[in-house]
mmCIF file of C-alpha atoms in Angstrom:
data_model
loop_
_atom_site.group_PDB
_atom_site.id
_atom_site.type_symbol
_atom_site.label_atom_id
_atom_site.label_comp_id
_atom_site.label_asym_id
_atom_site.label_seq_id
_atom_site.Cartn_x
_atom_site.Cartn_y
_atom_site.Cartn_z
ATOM 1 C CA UNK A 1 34.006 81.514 50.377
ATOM 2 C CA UNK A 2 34.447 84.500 48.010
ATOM 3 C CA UNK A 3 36.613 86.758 47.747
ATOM 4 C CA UNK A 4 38.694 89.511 46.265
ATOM 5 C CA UNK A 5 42.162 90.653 47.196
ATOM 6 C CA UNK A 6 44.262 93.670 46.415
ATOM 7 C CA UNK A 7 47.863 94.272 46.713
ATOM 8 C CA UNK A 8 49.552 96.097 47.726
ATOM 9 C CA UNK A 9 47.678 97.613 50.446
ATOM 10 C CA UNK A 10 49.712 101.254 50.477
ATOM 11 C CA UNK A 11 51.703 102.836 48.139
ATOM 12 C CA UNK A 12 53.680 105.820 47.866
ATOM 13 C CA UNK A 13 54.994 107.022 44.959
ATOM 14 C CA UNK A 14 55.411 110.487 43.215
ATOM 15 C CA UNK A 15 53.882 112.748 40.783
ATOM 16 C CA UNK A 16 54.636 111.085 37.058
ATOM 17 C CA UNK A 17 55.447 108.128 37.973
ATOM 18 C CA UNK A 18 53.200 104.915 36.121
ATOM 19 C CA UNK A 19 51.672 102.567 38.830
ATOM 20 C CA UNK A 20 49.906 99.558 38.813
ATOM 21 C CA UNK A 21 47.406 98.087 41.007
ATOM 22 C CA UNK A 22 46.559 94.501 41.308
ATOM 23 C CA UNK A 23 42.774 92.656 42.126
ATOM 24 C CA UNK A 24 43.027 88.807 42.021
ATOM 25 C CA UNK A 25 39.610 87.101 42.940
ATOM 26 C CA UNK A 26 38.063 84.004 43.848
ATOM 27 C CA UNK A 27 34.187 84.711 43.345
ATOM 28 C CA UNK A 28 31.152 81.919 41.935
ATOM 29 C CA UNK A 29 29.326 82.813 39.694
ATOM 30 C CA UNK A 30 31.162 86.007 38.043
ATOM 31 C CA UNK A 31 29.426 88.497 36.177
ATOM 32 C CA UNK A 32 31.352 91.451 36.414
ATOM 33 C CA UNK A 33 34.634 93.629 37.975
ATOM 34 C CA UNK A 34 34.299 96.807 39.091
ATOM 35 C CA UNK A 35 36.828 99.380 40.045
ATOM 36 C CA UNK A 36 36.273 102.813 42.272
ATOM 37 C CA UNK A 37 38.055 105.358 43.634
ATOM 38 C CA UNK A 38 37.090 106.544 47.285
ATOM 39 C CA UNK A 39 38.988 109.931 48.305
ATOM 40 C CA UNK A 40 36.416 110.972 50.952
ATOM 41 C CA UNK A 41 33.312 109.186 51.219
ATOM 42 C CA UNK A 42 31.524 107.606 48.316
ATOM 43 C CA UNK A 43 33.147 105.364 46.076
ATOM 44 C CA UNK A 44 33.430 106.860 42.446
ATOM 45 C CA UNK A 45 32.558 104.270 39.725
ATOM 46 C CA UNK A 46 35.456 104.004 37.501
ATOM 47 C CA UNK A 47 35.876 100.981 34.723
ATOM 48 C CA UNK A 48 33.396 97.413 34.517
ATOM 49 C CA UNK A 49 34.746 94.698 32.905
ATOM 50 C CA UNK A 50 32.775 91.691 31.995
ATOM 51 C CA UNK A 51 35.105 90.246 28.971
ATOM 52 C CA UNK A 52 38.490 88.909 29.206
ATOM 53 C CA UNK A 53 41.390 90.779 27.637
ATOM 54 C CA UNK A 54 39.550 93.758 26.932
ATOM 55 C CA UNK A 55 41.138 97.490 28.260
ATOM 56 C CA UNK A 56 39.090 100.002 29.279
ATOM 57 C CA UNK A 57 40.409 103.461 28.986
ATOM 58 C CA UNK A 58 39.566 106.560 30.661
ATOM 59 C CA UNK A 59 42.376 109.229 30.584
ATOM 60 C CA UNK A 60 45.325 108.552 32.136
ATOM 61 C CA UNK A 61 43.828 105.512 33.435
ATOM 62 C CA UNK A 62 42.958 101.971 32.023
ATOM 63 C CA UNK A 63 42.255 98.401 33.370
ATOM 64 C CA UNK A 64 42.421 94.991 32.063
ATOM 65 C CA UNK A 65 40.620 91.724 33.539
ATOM 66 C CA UNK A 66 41.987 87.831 32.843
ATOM 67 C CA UNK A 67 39.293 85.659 33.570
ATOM 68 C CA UNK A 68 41.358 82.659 32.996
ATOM 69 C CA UNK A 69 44.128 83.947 35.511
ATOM 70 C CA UNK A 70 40.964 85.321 37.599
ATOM 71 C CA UNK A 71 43.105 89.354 38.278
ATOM 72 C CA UNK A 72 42.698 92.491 36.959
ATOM 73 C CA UNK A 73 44.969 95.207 36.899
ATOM 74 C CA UNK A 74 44.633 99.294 37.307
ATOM 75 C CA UNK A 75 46.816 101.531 36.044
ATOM 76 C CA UNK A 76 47.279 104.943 36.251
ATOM 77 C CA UNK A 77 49.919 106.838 34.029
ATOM 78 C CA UNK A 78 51.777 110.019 34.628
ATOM 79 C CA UNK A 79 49.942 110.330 38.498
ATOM 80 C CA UNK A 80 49.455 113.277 40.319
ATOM 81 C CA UNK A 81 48.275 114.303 43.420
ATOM 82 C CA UNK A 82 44.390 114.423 42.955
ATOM 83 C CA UNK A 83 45.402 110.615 42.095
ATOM 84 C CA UNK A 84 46.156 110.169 45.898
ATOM 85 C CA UNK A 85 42.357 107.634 46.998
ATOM 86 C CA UNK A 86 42.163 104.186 48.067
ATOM 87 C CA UNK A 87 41.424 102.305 45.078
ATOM 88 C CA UNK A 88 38.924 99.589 45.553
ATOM 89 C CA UNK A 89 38.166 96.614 43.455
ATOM 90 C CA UNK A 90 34.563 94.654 43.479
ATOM 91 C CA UNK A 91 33.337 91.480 42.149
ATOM 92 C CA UNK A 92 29.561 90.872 41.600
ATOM 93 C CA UNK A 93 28.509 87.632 42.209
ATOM 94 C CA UNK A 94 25.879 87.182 40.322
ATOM 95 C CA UNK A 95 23.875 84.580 42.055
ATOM 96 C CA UNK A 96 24.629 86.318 45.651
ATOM 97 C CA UNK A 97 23.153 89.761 44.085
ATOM 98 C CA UNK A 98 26.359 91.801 45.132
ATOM 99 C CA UNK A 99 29.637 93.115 45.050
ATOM 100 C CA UNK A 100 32.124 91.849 46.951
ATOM 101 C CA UNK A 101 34.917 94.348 47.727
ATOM 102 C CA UNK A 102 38.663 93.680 48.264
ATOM 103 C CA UNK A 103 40.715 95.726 50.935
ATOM 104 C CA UNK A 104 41.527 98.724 48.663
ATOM 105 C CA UNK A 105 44.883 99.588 47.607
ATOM 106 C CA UNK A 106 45.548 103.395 49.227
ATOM 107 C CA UNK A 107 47.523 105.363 47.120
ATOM 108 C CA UNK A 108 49.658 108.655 47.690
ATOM 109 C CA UNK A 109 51.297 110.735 45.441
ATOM 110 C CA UNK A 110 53.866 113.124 46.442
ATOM 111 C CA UNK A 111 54.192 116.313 44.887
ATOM 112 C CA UNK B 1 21.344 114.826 37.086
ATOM 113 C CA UNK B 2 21.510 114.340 40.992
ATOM 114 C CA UNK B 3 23.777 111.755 42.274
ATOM 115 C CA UNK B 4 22.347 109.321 44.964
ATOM 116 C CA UNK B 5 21.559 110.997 48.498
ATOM 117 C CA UNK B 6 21.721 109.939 51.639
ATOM 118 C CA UNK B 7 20.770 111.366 55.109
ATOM 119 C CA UNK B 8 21.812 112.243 57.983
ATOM 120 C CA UNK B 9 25.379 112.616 56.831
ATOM 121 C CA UNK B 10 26.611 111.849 60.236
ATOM 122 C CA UNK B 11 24.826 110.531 63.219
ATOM 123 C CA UNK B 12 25.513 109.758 67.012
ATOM 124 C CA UNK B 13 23.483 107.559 68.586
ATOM 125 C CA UNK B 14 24.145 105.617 72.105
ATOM 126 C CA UNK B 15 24.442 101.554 72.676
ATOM 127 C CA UNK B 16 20.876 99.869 72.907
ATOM 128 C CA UNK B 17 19.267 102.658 70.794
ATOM 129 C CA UNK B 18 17.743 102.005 66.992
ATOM 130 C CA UNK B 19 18.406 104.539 64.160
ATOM 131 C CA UNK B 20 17.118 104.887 60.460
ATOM 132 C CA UNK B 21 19.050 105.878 57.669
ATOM 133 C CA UNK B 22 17.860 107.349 54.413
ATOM 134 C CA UNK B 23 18.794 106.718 50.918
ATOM 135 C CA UNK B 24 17.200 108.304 47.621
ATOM 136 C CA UNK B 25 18.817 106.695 44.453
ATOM 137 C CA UNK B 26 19.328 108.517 41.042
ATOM 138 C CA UNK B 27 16.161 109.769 39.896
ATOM 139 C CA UNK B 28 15.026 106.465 37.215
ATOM 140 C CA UNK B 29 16.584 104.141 38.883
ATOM 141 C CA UNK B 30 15.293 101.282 40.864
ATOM 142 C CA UNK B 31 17.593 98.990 43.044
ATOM 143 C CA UNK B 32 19.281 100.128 45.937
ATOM 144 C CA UNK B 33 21.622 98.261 47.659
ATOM 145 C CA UNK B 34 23.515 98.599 51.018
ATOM 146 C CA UNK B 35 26.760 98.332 52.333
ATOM 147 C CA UNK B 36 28.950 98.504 55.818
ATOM 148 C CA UNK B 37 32.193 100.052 55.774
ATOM 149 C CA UNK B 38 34.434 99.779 58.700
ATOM 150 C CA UNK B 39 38.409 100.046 58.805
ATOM 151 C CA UNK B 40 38.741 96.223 60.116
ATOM 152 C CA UNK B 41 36.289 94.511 57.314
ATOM 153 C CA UNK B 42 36.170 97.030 54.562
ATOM 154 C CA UNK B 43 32.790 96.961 52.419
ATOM 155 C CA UNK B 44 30.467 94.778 53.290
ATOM 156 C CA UNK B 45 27.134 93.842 51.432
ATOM 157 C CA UNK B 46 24.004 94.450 53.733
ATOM 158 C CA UNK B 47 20.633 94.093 51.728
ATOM 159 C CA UNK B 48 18.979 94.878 48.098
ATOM 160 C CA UNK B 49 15.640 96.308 47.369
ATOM 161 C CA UNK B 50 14.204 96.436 43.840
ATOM 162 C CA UNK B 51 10.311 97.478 43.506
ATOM 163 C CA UNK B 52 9.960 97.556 47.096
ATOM 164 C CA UNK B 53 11.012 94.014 47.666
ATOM 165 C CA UNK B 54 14.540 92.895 49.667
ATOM 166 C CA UNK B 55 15.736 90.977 46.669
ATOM 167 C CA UNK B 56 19.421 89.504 48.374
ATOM 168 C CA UNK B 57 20.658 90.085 51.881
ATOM 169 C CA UNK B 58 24.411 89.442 53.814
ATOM 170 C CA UNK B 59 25.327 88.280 56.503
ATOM 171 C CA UNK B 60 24.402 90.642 58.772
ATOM 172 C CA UNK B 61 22.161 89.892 62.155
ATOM 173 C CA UNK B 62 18.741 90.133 62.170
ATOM 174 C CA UNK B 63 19.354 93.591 64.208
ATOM 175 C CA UNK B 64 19.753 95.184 60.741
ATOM 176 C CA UNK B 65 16.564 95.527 58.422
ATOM 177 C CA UNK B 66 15.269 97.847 55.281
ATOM 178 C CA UNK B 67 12.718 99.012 53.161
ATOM 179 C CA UNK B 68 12.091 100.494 49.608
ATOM 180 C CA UNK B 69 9.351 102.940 48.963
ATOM 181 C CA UNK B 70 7.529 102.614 45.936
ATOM 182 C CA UNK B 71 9.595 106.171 44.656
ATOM 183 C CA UNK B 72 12.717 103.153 45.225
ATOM 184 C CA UNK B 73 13.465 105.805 48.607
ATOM 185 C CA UNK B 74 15.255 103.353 50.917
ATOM 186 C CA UNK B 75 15.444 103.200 54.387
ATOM 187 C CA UNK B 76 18.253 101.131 56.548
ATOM 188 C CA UNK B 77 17.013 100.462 60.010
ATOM 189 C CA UNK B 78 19.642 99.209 63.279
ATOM 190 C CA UNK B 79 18.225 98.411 66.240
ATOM 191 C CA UNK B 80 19.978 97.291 69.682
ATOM 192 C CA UNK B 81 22.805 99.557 68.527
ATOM 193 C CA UNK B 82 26.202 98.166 69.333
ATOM 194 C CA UNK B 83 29.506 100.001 69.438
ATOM 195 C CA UNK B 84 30.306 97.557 66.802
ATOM 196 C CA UNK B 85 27.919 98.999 64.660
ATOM 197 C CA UNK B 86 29.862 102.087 64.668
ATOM 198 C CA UNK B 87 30.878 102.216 60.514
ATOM 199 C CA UNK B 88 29.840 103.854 57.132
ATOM 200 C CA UNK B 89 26.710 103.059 55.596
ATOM 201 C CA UNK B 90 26.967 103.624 52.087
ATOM 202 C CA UNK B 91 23.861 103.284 49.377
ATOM 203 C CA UNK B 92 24.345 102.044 45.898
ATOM 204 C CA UNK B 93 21.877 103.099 42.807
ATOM 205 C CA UNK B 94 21.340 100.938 40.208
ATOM 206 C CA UNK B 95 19.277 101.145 37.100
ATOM 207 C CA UNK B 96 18.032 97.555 37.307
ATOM 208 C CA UNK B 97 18.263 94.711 40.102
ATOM 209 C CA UNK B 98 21.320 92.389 39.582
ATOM 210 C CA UNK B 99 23.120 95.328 37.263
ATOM 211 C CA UNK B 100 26.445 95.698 38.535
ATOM 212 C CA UNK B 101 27.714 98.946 37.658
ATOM 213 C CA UNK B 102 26.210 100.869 41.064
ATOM 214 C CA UNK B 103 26.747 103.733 42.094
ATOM 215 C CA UNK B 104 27.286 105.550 45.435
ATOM 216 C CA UNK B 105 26.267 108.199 47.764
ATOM 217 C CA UNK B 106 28.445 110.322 50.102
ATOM 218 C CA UNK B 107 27.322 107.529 53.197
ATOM 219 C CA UNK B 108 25.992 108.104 56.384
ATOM 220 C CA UNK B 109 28.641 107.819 59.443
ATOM 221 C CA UNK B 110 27.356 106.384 62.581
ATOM 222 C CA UNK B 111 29.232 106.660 65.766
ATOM 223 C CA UNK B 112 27.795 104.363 68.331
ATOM 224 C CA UNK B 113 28.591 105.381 72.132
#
């Protein structure tokens, strides 16, 4: 069966500090990884990644996928508190015709 | 450009009773897809529509069903409601069907008593 896990679930950590969050997956036919960032309601599209060892970069935050090792990683440099969201990571599967989401890492930044 | 919408925002409804939920994608695109969200099972996958057609579907009971209007307006339709069925329903946009990078409206929280 597919699927995508996270880790860790909760973290707590304060503003400026570097974190990284983790997505392993096990997922047939692969055609994509998807992260978003849900503070409220709807998930907010952040990064796709479709090629191996490829970062995306968006501000103070980039992402990386290993197809080979089947993870990607988040990360999120100098955080602060409008950082604080449960940060979810998706897998479309191509043949299935959706994503398949892990747990979420929720994230908290202290002031 | 407008974002995807969906309505009611919230919603009470009471065990055995059916509800419809609304989703209008970003204006040019053309899939819509639909997901579960609930605090035991996360995001779940429910159904896609592309040109009016349900193109994948989860595993979800039978209970659960949708359409797609030919402006690619969806609807999500529960009947029987179950306290179970108590969740978020979100709706994902998407240019094309099968295109992965979706995105999502503000969901639609039902409370089943």
């Amino acid at each position: 069966e597919d699927k995508v896990v996270q880790s860790p679930l909760s973290l707590v950590v304060h503003e400026g500090d570097t974190v990284t969050l983790n997505c392993s997956y096990e997922v047939t036919n692969f055609r994509s990884l998807l992260w978003y960032k849900q503070e409220k309601k709807a998930p907010t599209f952040l990064f796709m990644l479709t090629s191996s060892g490829i970062e995306k970069k968006s501000g103070r935050l980039s992402s990386i996928l290993d197809k080979k090792e089947l993870f990607s990683i988040l990360n999120i440099t100098a955080t602060q508190t409008g950082d604080s969201a449960i940060y979810l990571c998706a897998v479309y599967n191509n043949q299935g015709g959706k994503l398949i989401f892990g747990q979420g890492t929720e994230l908290s930044v202290k002031p | 450009k407008a974002g995807v919408t969906q309505t009611p925002r919230y919603l009470i409804k009471t065990r055995g009773q059916q509800v419809t939920l609304s989703c209008s994608p970003i204006s040019g695109h053309r899939s819509v897809s639909w997901y579960q969200q609930t605090p035991g099972q996360g995001l779940q996958f429910l159904f896609e529509y592309f040109s009016e057609t349900q193109r994948n579907k989860g595993n979800f009971p039978g209970r659960f069903s949708g359409r797609q209007f030919s402006n690619s307006r969806s609807e999500m339709n529960v009947s029987t409601l179950e306290l179970g069925d108590s969740a978020l329903y979100l709706c994902a946009s998407s240019l094309l069907a099968s295109v992965s990078e979706a995105f999502f409206g503000q969901g639609t929280r039902l409370t089943v008593v």
